[in-house]
Amino acid sequence: MSNKATIRCPSNIAFIKYWGARDLARAIPVNPSISMTLRSCFSRSTVEWLDEDGEHEIRWRAAEGGLETAPPAFADRVRRHLDFLREWSGQGGRFRVATENSFPSAAGLASSASGFSALTLAVLGALDRQVSPAEQSALARLSGSGSASRSVMGGYVEWPAEGEGEGGSECHAHQLATAEHWDLRNVIAVVERGAKKTSSLDGHRRAETSPYFCTRQACLPERLEAVRRAIEERDFLRLGEVVEAEAIDLHCVAMTSTPAIFYWRPATLLVLEAVREMREDGVAAYSTMDAGANVHVICTPESEIEVAARLSRLDLDLSLIHDGVGNGPVVEPEHLF
Ligand code: PMV
């Protein structure tokens, strides 16, 4: 056994969002969520297990450069999860970790989802532990990034709010449909590359202070059912209507929290408007956003080129990432160190 593993794990975009927790430390959500696993936006994590005492070593690749010591805020979250997984495994020792993203971190592109799912799976690989996808999902969730629980699976994924175990200990995601079931695309308009000012953890913490929180919760059972049906029947219009309304609602809750959180930038609104105009012209495209300023334009393969062309023509400083539904994590033969 080599004690070293490298995993490439994709990010995901939520159609129905996780926003508000019953138990934030353990990432037990108030409501179920549904997402599409991506393929171009991913994190890659190498983990080596060392049978010796001492501190974990945590490095990351910032932008294009070499591996460097990770900044304290990021390293602390990683360290906590490594400590947790070490205790769970009962194996002692320490870990050496390196991680990188294919996309800008902490800008509403779910870097914590791909980062913590890659880290979790790489630790399992380094320890040579075979566990079920359900357990992988629950362990990734316990990183504190709940959306990581959805990134360990490909295709279309639902993460229910209830766990089977005591206190939701087994609360984990499951696959609704494979990537092959429905080829959807996601043209991501990156209007802000920097880190967002308010983390999603703070967003979850504040969510219930919004007077709009309960209104959104009341809409969710119907929305969840509509999204499940739309995926099953490959009904793009039904999916898109719900997904866009849901994203706007998440941001309404954020903006009406105390203190208020404004993730949107002026460019966000211009992209939202452009997508509405596309629809008026018959282009099949709908917007969604996570906790950030960037807009994910969900579209069919037939409309992808037109969506990208129209977004590029906007008088905005934006870059586009072409993404789409993907198959989930892969074990990589090459290590980062
Ligand atoms: O997993 P977290 O704690 O980073 O929260 C994710 C929050 C959203 O991305 C806004 C929604 C979601 O379900 O992915």
mmCIF file of C-alpha atoms and ligand atoms in Angstrom:
data_model
loop_
_atom_site.group_PDB
_atom_site.id
_atom_site.type_symbol
_atom_site.label_atom_id
_atom_site.label_comp_id
_atom_site.label_asym_id
_atom_site.label_seq_id
_atom_site.Cartn_x
_atom_site.Cartn_y
_atom_site.Cartn_z
ATOM 1 C CA MET A 1 0.000 0.000 0.000
ATOM 2 C CA SER A 2 1.417 3.389 -1.035
ATOM 3 C CA ASN A 3 -0.337 5.577 1.603
ATOM 4 C CA LYS A 4 -0.793 8.239 -1.056
ATOM 5 C CA ALA A 5 -3.787 9.004 -3.257
ATOM 6 C CA THR A 6 -4.833 11.743 -5.654
ATOM 7 C CA ILE A 7 -8.466 12.439 -6.450
ATOM 8 C CA ARG A 8 -10.007 14.847 -8.908
ATOM 9 C CA CYS A 9 -13.439 15.851 -7.722
ATOM 10 C CA PRO A 10 -15.857 18.129 -9.575
ATOM 11 C CA SER A 11 -17.782 21.048 -8.260
ATOM 12 C CA ASN A 12 -21.558 21.067 -8.483
ATOM 13 C CA ILE A 13 -24.234 23.649 -9.133
ATOM 14 C CA ALA A 14 -27.330 23.483 -6.968
ATOM 15 C CA PHE A 15 -30.737 23.624 -8.687
ATOM 16 C CA ILE A 16 -32.416 23.664 -5.268
ATOM 17 C CA LYS A 17 -30.081 25.249 -2.726
ATOM 18 C CA TYR A 18 -28.821 24.391 0.719
ATOM 19 C CA TRP A 19 -29.211 27.657 2.630
ATOM 20 C CA GLY A 20 -29.710 27.372 6.375
ATOM 21 C CA ALA A 21 -28.739 24.525 8.709
ATOM 22 C CA ARG A 22 -30.384 22.695 11.566
ATOM 23 C CA ASP A 23 -26.908 21.860 12.827
ATOM 24 C CA LEU A 24 -24.246 23.959 11.128
ATOM 25 C CA ALA A 25 -21.236 22.245 12.703
ATOM 26 C CA ARG A 26 -22.401 18.919 11.266
ATOM 27 C CA ALA A 27 -23.933 20.409 8.122
ATOM 28 C CA ILE A 28 -27.433 19.064 8.670
ATOM 29 C CA PRO A 29 -29.538 21.229 6.331
ATOM 30 C CA VAL A 30 -32.997 22.675 6.926
ATOM 31 C CA ASN A 31 -34.125 21.534 3.477
ATOM 32 C CA PRO A 32 -33.181 18.957 0.839
ATOM 33 C CA SER A 33 -31.140 20.173 -2.135
ATOM 34 C CA ILE A 34 -30.612 18.959 -5.702
ATOM 35 C CA SER A 35 -27.593 19.625 -7.899
ATOM 36 C CA MET A 36 -25.896 18.866 -11.160
ATOM 37 C CA THR A 37 -22.322 17.642 -10.871
ATOM 38 C CA LEU A 38 -19.987 19.565 -13.175
ATOM 39 C CA ARG A 39 -16.966 18.383 -15.163
ATOM 40 C CA SER A 40 -14.669 21.325 -15.982
ATOM 41 C CA CYS A 41 -14.643 22.963 -12.546
ATOM 42 C CA PHE A 42 -12.843 20.601 -10.214
ATOM 43 C CA SER A 43 -10.410 20.347 -7.326
ATOM 44 C CA ARG A 44 -7.489 17.970 -7.277
ATOM 45 C CA SER A 45 -6.165 16.786 -3.949
ATOM 46 C CA THR A 46 -3.190 14.589 -3.097
ATOM 47 C CA VAL A 47 -3.076 13.134 0.419
ATOM 48 C CA GLU A 48 -0.258 11.131 1.943
ATOM 49 C CA TRP A 49 -0.678 9.357 5.264
ATOM 50 C CA LEU A 50 2.424 9.172 7.467
ATOM 51 C CA ASP A 51 2.577 6.752 10.367
ATOM 52 C CA GLU A 52 4.179 9.252 12.752
ATOM 53 C CA ASP A 53 3.172 11.990 15.192
ATOM 54 C CA GLY A 54 3.261 15.669 14.252
ATOM 55 C CA GLU A 55 1.324 18.383 12.493
ATOM 56 C CA HIS A 56 -0.462 17.904 9.186
ATOM 57 C CA GLU A 57 1.212 19.706 6.261
ATOM 58 C CA ILE A 58 -1.214 21.603 4.045
ATOM 59 C CA ARG A 59 -0.188 23.212 0.771
ATOM 60 C CA TRP A 60 -2.168 24.625 -2.127
ATOM 61 C CA ARG A 61 -1.498 25.994 -5.557
ATOM 62 C CA ALA A 62 -2.565 29.616 -5.790
ATOM 63 C CA ALA A 63 -3.323 30.571 -9.405
ATOM 64 C CA GLU A 64 -0.586 29.347 -11.761
ATOM 65 C CA GLY A 65 2.296 29.162 -9.286
ATOM 66 C CA GLY A 66 3.916 26.251 -7.450
ATOM 67 C CA LEU A 67 2.656 24.645 -4.257
ATOM 68 C CA GLU A 68 2.780 26.933 -1.231
ATOM 69 C CA THR A 69 1.782 26.751 2.410
ATOM 70 C CA ALA A 70 -1.973 27.305 2.478
ATOM 71 C CA PRO A 71 -3.237 30.513 4.128
ATOM 72 C CA PRO A 72 -4.397 30.092 7.760
ATOM 73 C CA ALA A 73 -8.181 30.369 7.258
ATOM 74 C CA PHE A 74 -8.185 27.655 4.581
ATOM 75 C CA ALA A 75 -5.572 25.503 6.348
ATOM 76 C CA ASP A 76 -7.565 25.569 9.617
ATOM 77 C CA ARG A 77 -10.695 24.191 7.943
ATOM 78 C CA VAL A 78 -8.668 21.498 6.196
ATOM 79 C CA ARG A 79 -6.857 20.622 9.438
ATOM 80 C CA ARG A 80 -10.138 20.227 11.316
ATOM 81 C CA HIS A 81 -11.439 17.838 8.681
ATOM 82 C CA LEU A 82 -8.182 15.859 8.660
ATOM 83 C CA ASP A 83 -8.374 15.550 12.469
ATOM 84 C CA PHE A 84 -11.953 14.356 12.180
ATOM 85 C CA LEU A 85 -11.126 11.758 9.502
ATOM 86 C CA ARG A 86 -8.106 10.566 11.468
ATOM 87 C CA GLU A 87 -10.302 10.002 14.511
ATOM 88 C CA TRP A 88 -12.989 8.321 12.416
ATOM 89 C CA SER A 89 -10.398 5.951 10.916
ATOM 90 C CA GLY A 90 -8.769 5.183 14.271
ATOM 91 C CA GLN A 91 -5.441 5.030 12.447
ATOM 92 C CA GLY A 92 -3.437 7.829 14.103
ATOM 93 C CA GLY A 93 -0.518 9.361 12.223
ATOM 94 C CA ARG A 94 -0.604 12.595 10.264
ATOM 95 C CA PHE A 95 -1.347 13.754 6.732
ATOM 96 C CA ARG A 96 0.511 15.657 4.052
ATOM 97 C CA VAL A 97 -1.900 17.415 1.679
ATOM 98 C CA ALA A 98 -1.688 19.430 -1.513
ATOM 99 C CA THR A 99 -4.679 20.821 -3.345
ATOM 100 C CA GLU A 100 -5.478 22.888 -6.420
ATOM 101 C CA ASN A 101 -8.566 24.132 -8.241
ATOM 102 C CA SER A 102 -9.251 24.447 -11.947
ATOM 103 C CA PHE A 103 -11.256 27.638 -11.304
ATOM 104 C CA PRO A 104 -11.203 30.746 -9.036
ATOM 105 C CA SER A 105 -11.602 29.759 -5.372
ATOM 106 C CA ALA A 106 -14.319 31.104 -3.056
ATOM 107 C CA ALA A 107 -16.108 33.062 -5.786
ATOM 108 C CA GLY A 108 -19.432 31.252 -5.766
ATOM 109 C CA LEU A 109 -18.157 28.391 -7.897
ATOM 110 C CA ALA A 110 -18.435 25.904 -5.023
ATOM 111 C CA SER A 111 -14.729 25.462 -4.419
ATOM 112 C CA SER A 112 -15.517 24.161 -0.940
ATOM 113 C CA ALA A 113 -17.757 21.438 -2.422
ATOM 114 C CA SER A 114 -15.108 20.124 -4.795
ATOM 115 C CA GLY A 115 -12.240 20.853 -2.397
ATOM 116 C CA PHE A 116 -13.661 19.005 0.588
ATOM 117 C CA SER A 117 -15.032 16.102 -1.418
ATOM 118 C CA ALA A 118 -11.627 15.657 -3.117
ATOM 119 C CA LEU A 119 -9.892 15.893 0.257
ATOM 120 C CA THR A 120 -12.232 13.346 1.846
ATOM 121 C CA LEU A 121 -11.847 10.830 -0.981
ATOM 122 C CA ALA A 122 -8.073 11.301 -1.112
ATOM 123 C CA VAL A 123 -7.814 10.642 2.644
ATOM 124 C CA LEU A 124 -9.893 7.470 2.200
ATOM 125 C CA GLY A 125 -7.578 6.462 -0.659
ATOM 126 C CA ALA A 126 -4.413 7.183 1.342
ATOM 127 C CA LEU A 127 -5.767 5.085 4.212
ATOM 128 C CA ASP A 128 -6.888 2.391 1.760
ATOM 129 C CA ARG A 129 -10.440 2.506 3.160
ATOM 130 C CA GLN A 130 -13.222 1.268 0.902
ATOM 131 C CA VAL A 131 -16.559 2.772 1.920
ATOM 132 C CA SER A 132 -19.921 3.048 0.148
ATOM 133 C CA PRO A 133 -20.805 6.175 -1.871
ATOM 134 C CA ALA A 134 -23.348 7.005 0.864
ATOM 135 C CA GLU A 135 -20.647 6.963 3.519
ATOM 136 C CA GLN A 136 -18.268 8.951 1.310
ATOM 137 C CA SER A 137 -21.010 11.551 0.990
ATOM 138 C CA ALA A 138 -21.675 11.699 4.746
ATOM 139 C CA LEU A 139 -17.950 11.996 5.504
ATOM 140 C CA ALA A 140 -17.541 14.793 2.938
ATOM 141 C CA ARG A 141 -20.560 16.567 4.461
ATOM 142 C CA LEU A 142 -18.941 16.441 7.894
ATOM 143 C CA SER A 143 -16.176 18.717 6.576
ATOM 144 C CA GLY A 144 -18.713 21.468 7.307
ATOM 145 C CA SER A 145 -19.241 22.125 3.591
ATOM 146 C CA GLY A 146 -22.595 20.462 3.128
ATOM 147 C CA SER A 147 -22.549 20.799 -0.641
ATOM 148 C CA ALA A 148 -19.425 18.575 -0.656
ATOM 149 C CA SER A 149 -21.795 15.695 0.131
ATOM 150 C CA ARG A 150 -23.238 16.068 -3.399
ATOM 151 C CA SER A 151 -19.895 16.251 -5.227
ATOM 152 C CA VAL A 152 -18.824 12.661 -4.539
ATOM 153 C CA MET A 153 -21.404 11.487 -7.118
ATOM 154 C CA GLY A 154 -21.850 12.202 -10.806
ATOM 155 C CA GLY A 155 -24.909 13.298 -12.745
ATOM 156 C CA TYR A 156 -27.915 14.692 -10.884
ATOM 157 C CA VAL A 157 -27.806 14.370 -7.127
ATOM 158 C CA GLU A 158 -30.222 14.898 -4.244
ATOM 159 C CA TRP A 159 -29.138 15.478 -0.662
ATOM 160 C CA PRO A 160 -32.108 14.938 1.680
ATOM 161 C CA ALA A 161 -32.390 16.954 4.871
ATOM 162 C CA GLU A 162 -32.984 13.923 7.043
ATOM 163 C CA GLY A 163 -30.385 11.325 7.972
ATOM 164 C CA GLU A 164 -31.182 7.795 9.014
ATOM 165 C CA GLY A 165 -28.737 7.765 11.925
ATOM 166 C CA GLU A 166 -29.096 9.441 15.261
ATOM 167 C CA GLY A 167 -28.855 13.230 14.927
ATOM 168 C CA GLY A 168 -28.662 12.898 11.149
ATOM 169 C CA SER A 169 -25.271 11.196 11.303
ATOM 170 C CA GLU A 170 -26.004 9.308 8.116
ATOM 171 C CA CYS A 171 -27.455 12.258 6.228
ATOM 172 C CA HIS A 172 -25.980 11.751 2.770
ATOM 173 C CA ALA A 173 -26.657 12.383 -0.903
ATOM 174 C CA HIS A 174 -27.819 9.921 -3.554
ATOM 175 C CA GLN A 175 -27.835 9.995 -7.343
ATOM 176 C CA LEU A 176 -31.133 10.842 -9.059
ATOM 177 C CA ALA A 177 -29.861 10.256 -12.612
ATOM 178 C CA THR A 178 -26.559 9.687 -14.363
ATOM 179 C CA ALA A 179 -24.814 12.305 -16.490
ATOM 180 C CA GLU A 180 -25.666 10.251 -19.592
ATOM 181 C CA HIS A 181 -29.363 10.536 -18.777
ATOM 182 C CA TRP A 182 -29.408 14.230 -19.732
ATOM 183 C CA ASP A 183 -26.670 16.298 -21.352
ATOM 184 C CA LEU A 184 -27.096 19.766 -19.871
ATOM 185 C CA ARG A 185 -24.522 22.521 -20.187
ATOM 186 C CA ASN A 186 -23.514 25.351 -17.877
ATOM 187 C CA VAL A 187 -21.889 28.467 -19.295
ATOM 188 C CA ILE A 188 -20.472 30.242 -16.271
ATOM 189 C CA ALA A 189 -20.159 34.020 -16.517
ATOM 190 C CA VAL A 190 -17.313 34.853 -14.159
ATOM 191 C CA VAL A 191 -17.845 38.511 -13.343
ATOM 192 C CA GLU A 192 -15.772 38.471 -10.171
ATOM 193 C CA ARG A 193 -12.600 36.468 -9.683
ATOM 194 C CA GLY A 194 -11.763 37.510 -6.120
ATOM 195 C CA ALA A 195 -12.894 35.786 -2.951
ATOM 196 C CA LYS A 196 -16.373 36.696 -1.754
ATOM 197 C CA LYS A 197 -16.636 38.797 1.416
ATOM 198 C CA THR A 198 -19.173 36.668 3.279
ATOM 199 C CA SER A 199 -18.630 32.917 3.443
ATOM 200 C CA SER A 200 -21.497 30.520 2.857
ATOM 201 C CA LEU A 201 -21.045 29.387 6.472
ATOM 202 C CA ASP A 202 -21.960 32.904 7.610
ATOM 203 C CA GLY A 203 -24.801 32.890 5.100
ATOM 204 C CA HIS A 204 -26.260 29.678 6.604
ATOM 205 C CA ARG A 205 -25.860 31.179 10.071
ATOM 206 C CA ARG A 206 -27.814 34.303 9.129
ATOM 207 C CA ALA A 207 -30.414 32.711 6.853
ATOM 208 C CA GLU A 208 -33.123 32.310 9.483
ATOM 209 C CA THR A 209 -32.928 35.997 10.422
ATOM 210 C CA SER A 210 -34.524 36.804 7.057
ATOM 211 C CA PRO A 211 -38.296 37.399 7.150
ATOM 212 C CA TYR A 212 -38.326 35.689 3.770
ATOM 213 C CA PHE A 213 -36.720 32.461 5.032
ATOM 214 C CA CYS A 214 -40.036 30.742 5.902
ATOM 215 C CA THR A 215 -41.691 31.882 2.677
ATOM 216 C CA ARG A 216 -38.955 30.197 0.663
ATOM 217 C CA GLN A 217 -39.161 27.048 2.790
ATOM 218 C CA ALA A 218 -42.899 26.870 2.104
ATOM 219 C CA CYS A 219 -42.223 26.876 -1.669
ATOM 220 C CA LEU A 220 -39.624 24.133 -1.515
ATOM 221 C CA PRO A 221 -41.629 20.867 -1.427
ATOM 222 C CA GLU A 222 -43.311 21.798 -4.701
ATOM 223 C CA ARG A 223 -40.046 23.004 -6.234
ATOM 224 C CA LEU A 224 -38.171 19.870 -5.234
ATOM 225 C CA GLU A 225 -40.842 17.702 -6.808
ATOM 226 C CA ALA A 226 -40.817 19.813 -9.976
ATOM 227 C CA VAL A 227 -37.030 19.502 -10.308
ATOM 228 C CA ARG A 228 -37.083 15.732 -9.700
ATOM 229 C CA ARG A 229 -39.782 15.340 -12.367
ATOM 230 C CA ALA A 230 -38.042 17.670 -14.793
ATOM 231 C CA ILE A 231 -34.827 15.662 -14.499
ATOM 232 C CA GLU A 232 -36.649 12.389 -14.915
ATOM 233 C CA GLU A 233 -38.557 13.626 -17.974
ATOM 234 C CA ARG A 234 -35.739 15.807 -19.355
ATOM 235 C CA ASP A 235 -38.121 18.749 -19.302
ATOM 236 C CA PHE A 236 -35.824 21.742 -19.747
ATOM 237 C CA LEU A 237 -38.436 24.494 -19.498
ATOM 238 C CA ARG A 238 -39.914 23.146 -16.290
ATOM 239 C CA LEU A 239 -36.429 22.754 -14.808
ATOM 240 C CA GLY A 240 -35.252 26.193 -15.873
ATOM 241 C CA GLU A 241 -38.258 28.098 -14.505
ATOM 242 C CA VAL A 242 -37.835 26.546 -11.072
ATOM 243 C CA VAL A 243 -34.047 26.790 -10.990
ATOM 244 C CA GLU A 244 -34.008 30.495 -11.820
ATOM 245 C CA ALA A 245 -36.774 31.352 -9.320
ATOM 246 C CA GLU A 246 -34.966 29.358 -6.638
ATOM 247 C CA ALA A 247 -31.658 31.174 -7.193
ATOM 248 C CA ILE A 248 -33.337 34.578 -6.978
ATOM 249 C CA ASP A 249 -35.026 33.472 -3.737
ATOM 250 C CA LEU A 250 -31.756 32.348 -2.189
ATOM 251 C CA HIS A 251 -30.337 35.796 -2.850
ATOM 252 C CA CYS A 252 -33.502 37.469 -1.521
ATOM 253 C CA VAL A 253 -33.008 35.562 1.732
ATOM 254 C CA ALA A 254 -29.335 36.597 1.824
ATOM 255 C CA MET A 255 -30.126 40.256 1.089
ATOM 256 C CA THR A 256 -32.810 40.367 3.791
ATOM 257 C CA SER A 257 -30.721 38.638 6.468
ATOM 258 C CA THR A 258 -29.303 40.505 9.428
ATOM 259 C CA PRO A 259 -26.695 41.692 8.660
ATOM 260 C CA ALA A 260 -27.644 41.714 4.987
ATOM 261 C CA ILE A 261 -25.459 39.902 2.457
ATOM 262 C CA PHE A 262 -25.203 41.214 -1.108
ATOM 263 C CA TYR A 263 -23.348 38.698 -3.241
ATOM 264 C CA TRP A 264 -24.489 40.257 -6.511
ATOM 265 C CA ARG A 265 -22.390 42.803 -8.385
ATOM 266 C CA PRO A 266 -23.829 45.184 -10.991
ATOM 267 C CA ALA A 267 -22.530 42.793 -13.678
ATOM 268 C CA THR A 268 -24.539 39.946 -12.110
ATOM 269 C CA LEU A 269 -27.761 41.816 -12.816
ATOM 270 C CA LEU A 270 -26.720 42.593 -16.387
ATOM 271 C CA VAL A 271 -26.059 38.914 -17.058
ATOM 272 C CA LEU A 272 -29.419 37.961 -15.515
ATOM 273 C CA GLU A 273 -31.102 40.461 -17.810
ATOM 274 C CA ALA A 274 -29.209 39.174 -20.843
ATOM 275 C CA VAL A 275 -30.380 35.632 -20.122
ATOM 276 C CA ARG A 276 -34.000 36.808 -19.924
ATOM 277 C CA GLU A 277 -33.571 38.526 -23.279
ATOM 278 C CA MET A 278 -32.109 35.342 -24.763
ATOM 279 C CA ARG A 279 -35.231 33.465 -23.746
ATOM 280 C CA GLU A 280 -37.433 36.073 -25.399
ATOM 281 C CA ASP A 281 -35.477 35.311 -28.583
ATOM 282 C CA GLY A 282 -36.063 31.582 -28.189
ATOM 283 C CA VAL A 283 -32.677 30.568 -26.718
ATOM 284 C CA ALA A 284 -33.144 27.847 -24.066
ATOM 285 C CA ALA A 285 -31.206 29.232 -21.090
ATOM 286 C CA TYR A 286 -31.833 29.946 -17.393
ATOM 287 C CA SER A 287 -29.664 31.520 -14.710
ATOM 288 C CA THR A 288 -28.649 30.324 -11.315
ATOM 289 C CA MET A 289 -26.095 31.532 -8.772
ATOM 290 C CA ASP A 290 -24.579 30.120 -5.640
ATOM 291 C CA ALA A 291 -23.294 32.337 -2.842
ATOM 292 C CA GLY A 292 -21.343 34.636 -5.121
ATOM 293 C CA ALA A 293 -21.581 37.140 -7.950
ATOM 294 C CA ASN A 294 -21.012 34.731 -10.838
ATOM 295 C CA VAL A 295 -23.875 33.476 -12.950
ATOM 296 C CA HIS A 296 -24.256 29.872 -14.094
ATOM 297 C CA VAL A 297 -26.277 29.829 -17.291
ATOM 298 C CA ILE A 298 -27.857 26.408 -17.575
ATOM 299 C CA CYS A 299 -28.648 25.531 -21.163
ATOM 300 C CA THR A 300 -29.083 22.740 -23.678
ATOM 301 C CA PRO A 301 -26.192 21.607 -25.901
ATOM 302 C CA GLU A 302 -27.990 23.227 -28.870
ATOM 303 C CA SER A 303 -28.041 26.657 -27.216
ATOM 304 C CA GLU A 304 -24.562 26.623 -25.622
ATOM 305 C CA ILE A 305 -22.723 28.386 -28.468
ATOM 306 C CA GLU A 306 -25.388 31.072 -28.784
ATOM 307 C CA VAL A 307 -25.439 31.636 -24.999
ATOM 308 C CA ALA A 308 -21.657 32.059 -24.938
ATOM 309 C CA ALA A 309 -21.677 34.353 -27.979
ATOM 310 C CA ARG A 310 -24.316 36.624 -26.478
ATOM 311 C CA LEU A 311 -22.580 36.766 -23.090
ATOM 312 C CA SER A 312 -19.263 37.612 -24.779
ATOM 313 C CA ARG A 313 -20.892 40.507 -26.614
ATOM 314 C CA LEU A 314 -21.952 42.171 -23.339
ATOM 315 C CA ASP A 315 -19.926 45.245 -22.511
ATOM 316 C CA LEU A 316 -18.622 43.653 -19.317
ATOM 317 C CA ASP A 317 -15.312 42.484 -17.948
ATOM 318 C CA LEU A 318 -16.220 38.822 -17.764
ATOM 319 C CA SER A 319 -14.721 35.489 -18.648
ATOM 320 C CA LEU A 320 -16.643 32.372 -19.548
ATOM 321 C CA ILE A 321 -16.163 28.804 -18.377
ATOM 322 C CA HIS A 322 -17.831 26.137 -20.497
ATOM 323 C CA ASP A 323 -19.018 23.386 -18.218
ATOM 324 C CA GLY A 324 -21.680 20.705 -18.211
ATOM 325 C CA VAL A 325 -22.955 17.697 -16.357
ATOM 326 C CA GLY A 326 -20.168 15.301 -15.413
ATOM 327 C CA ASN A 327 -19.545 11.829 -14.075
ATOM 328 C CA GLY A 328 -18.097 12.584 -10.653
ATOM 329 C CA PRO A 329 -14.742 11.915 -8.996
ATOM 330 C CA VAL A 330 -11.808 10.131 -10.588
ATOM 331 C CA VAL A 331 -8.664 8.609 -9.144
ATOM 332 C CA GLU A 332 -5.617 10.209 -10.774
ATOM 333 C CA PRO A 333 -2.403 8.317 -11.420
ATOM 334 C CA GLU A 334 -0.148 11.390 -11.041
ATOM 335 C CA HIS A 335 0.323 12.984 -7.640
ATOM 336 C CA LEU A 336 0.755 16.704 -6.899
ATOM 337 C CA PHE A 337 3.928 15.961 -4.897
HETATM 338 O O1 PMV B 1 -21.723 23.773 1.262
HETATM 339 P P1 PMV B 1 -21.653 25.175 1.671
HETATM 340 O O2 PMV B 1 -21.673 25.336 3.161
HETATM 341 O O3 PMV B 1 -20.491 25.904 1.040
HETATM 342 O O4 PMV B 1 -22.983 25.884 1.158
HETATM 343 C C1 PMV B 1 -23.387 25.873 -0.164
HETATM 344 C C2 PMV B 1 -24.321 26.981 -0.410
HETATM 345 C C3 PMV B 1 -24.783 27.161 -1.828
HETATM 346 O O5 PMV B 1 -23.713 26.911 -2.728
HETATM 347 C C4 PMV B 1 -25.227 28.593 -1.998
HETATM 348 C C5 PMV B 1 -25.971 26.282 -2.177
HETATM 349 C C6 PMV B 1 -25.710 24.835 -2.469
HETATM 350 O O6 PMV B 1 -26.594 24.039 -2.155
HETATM 351 O O7 PMV B 1 -24.671 24.505 -3.048
#
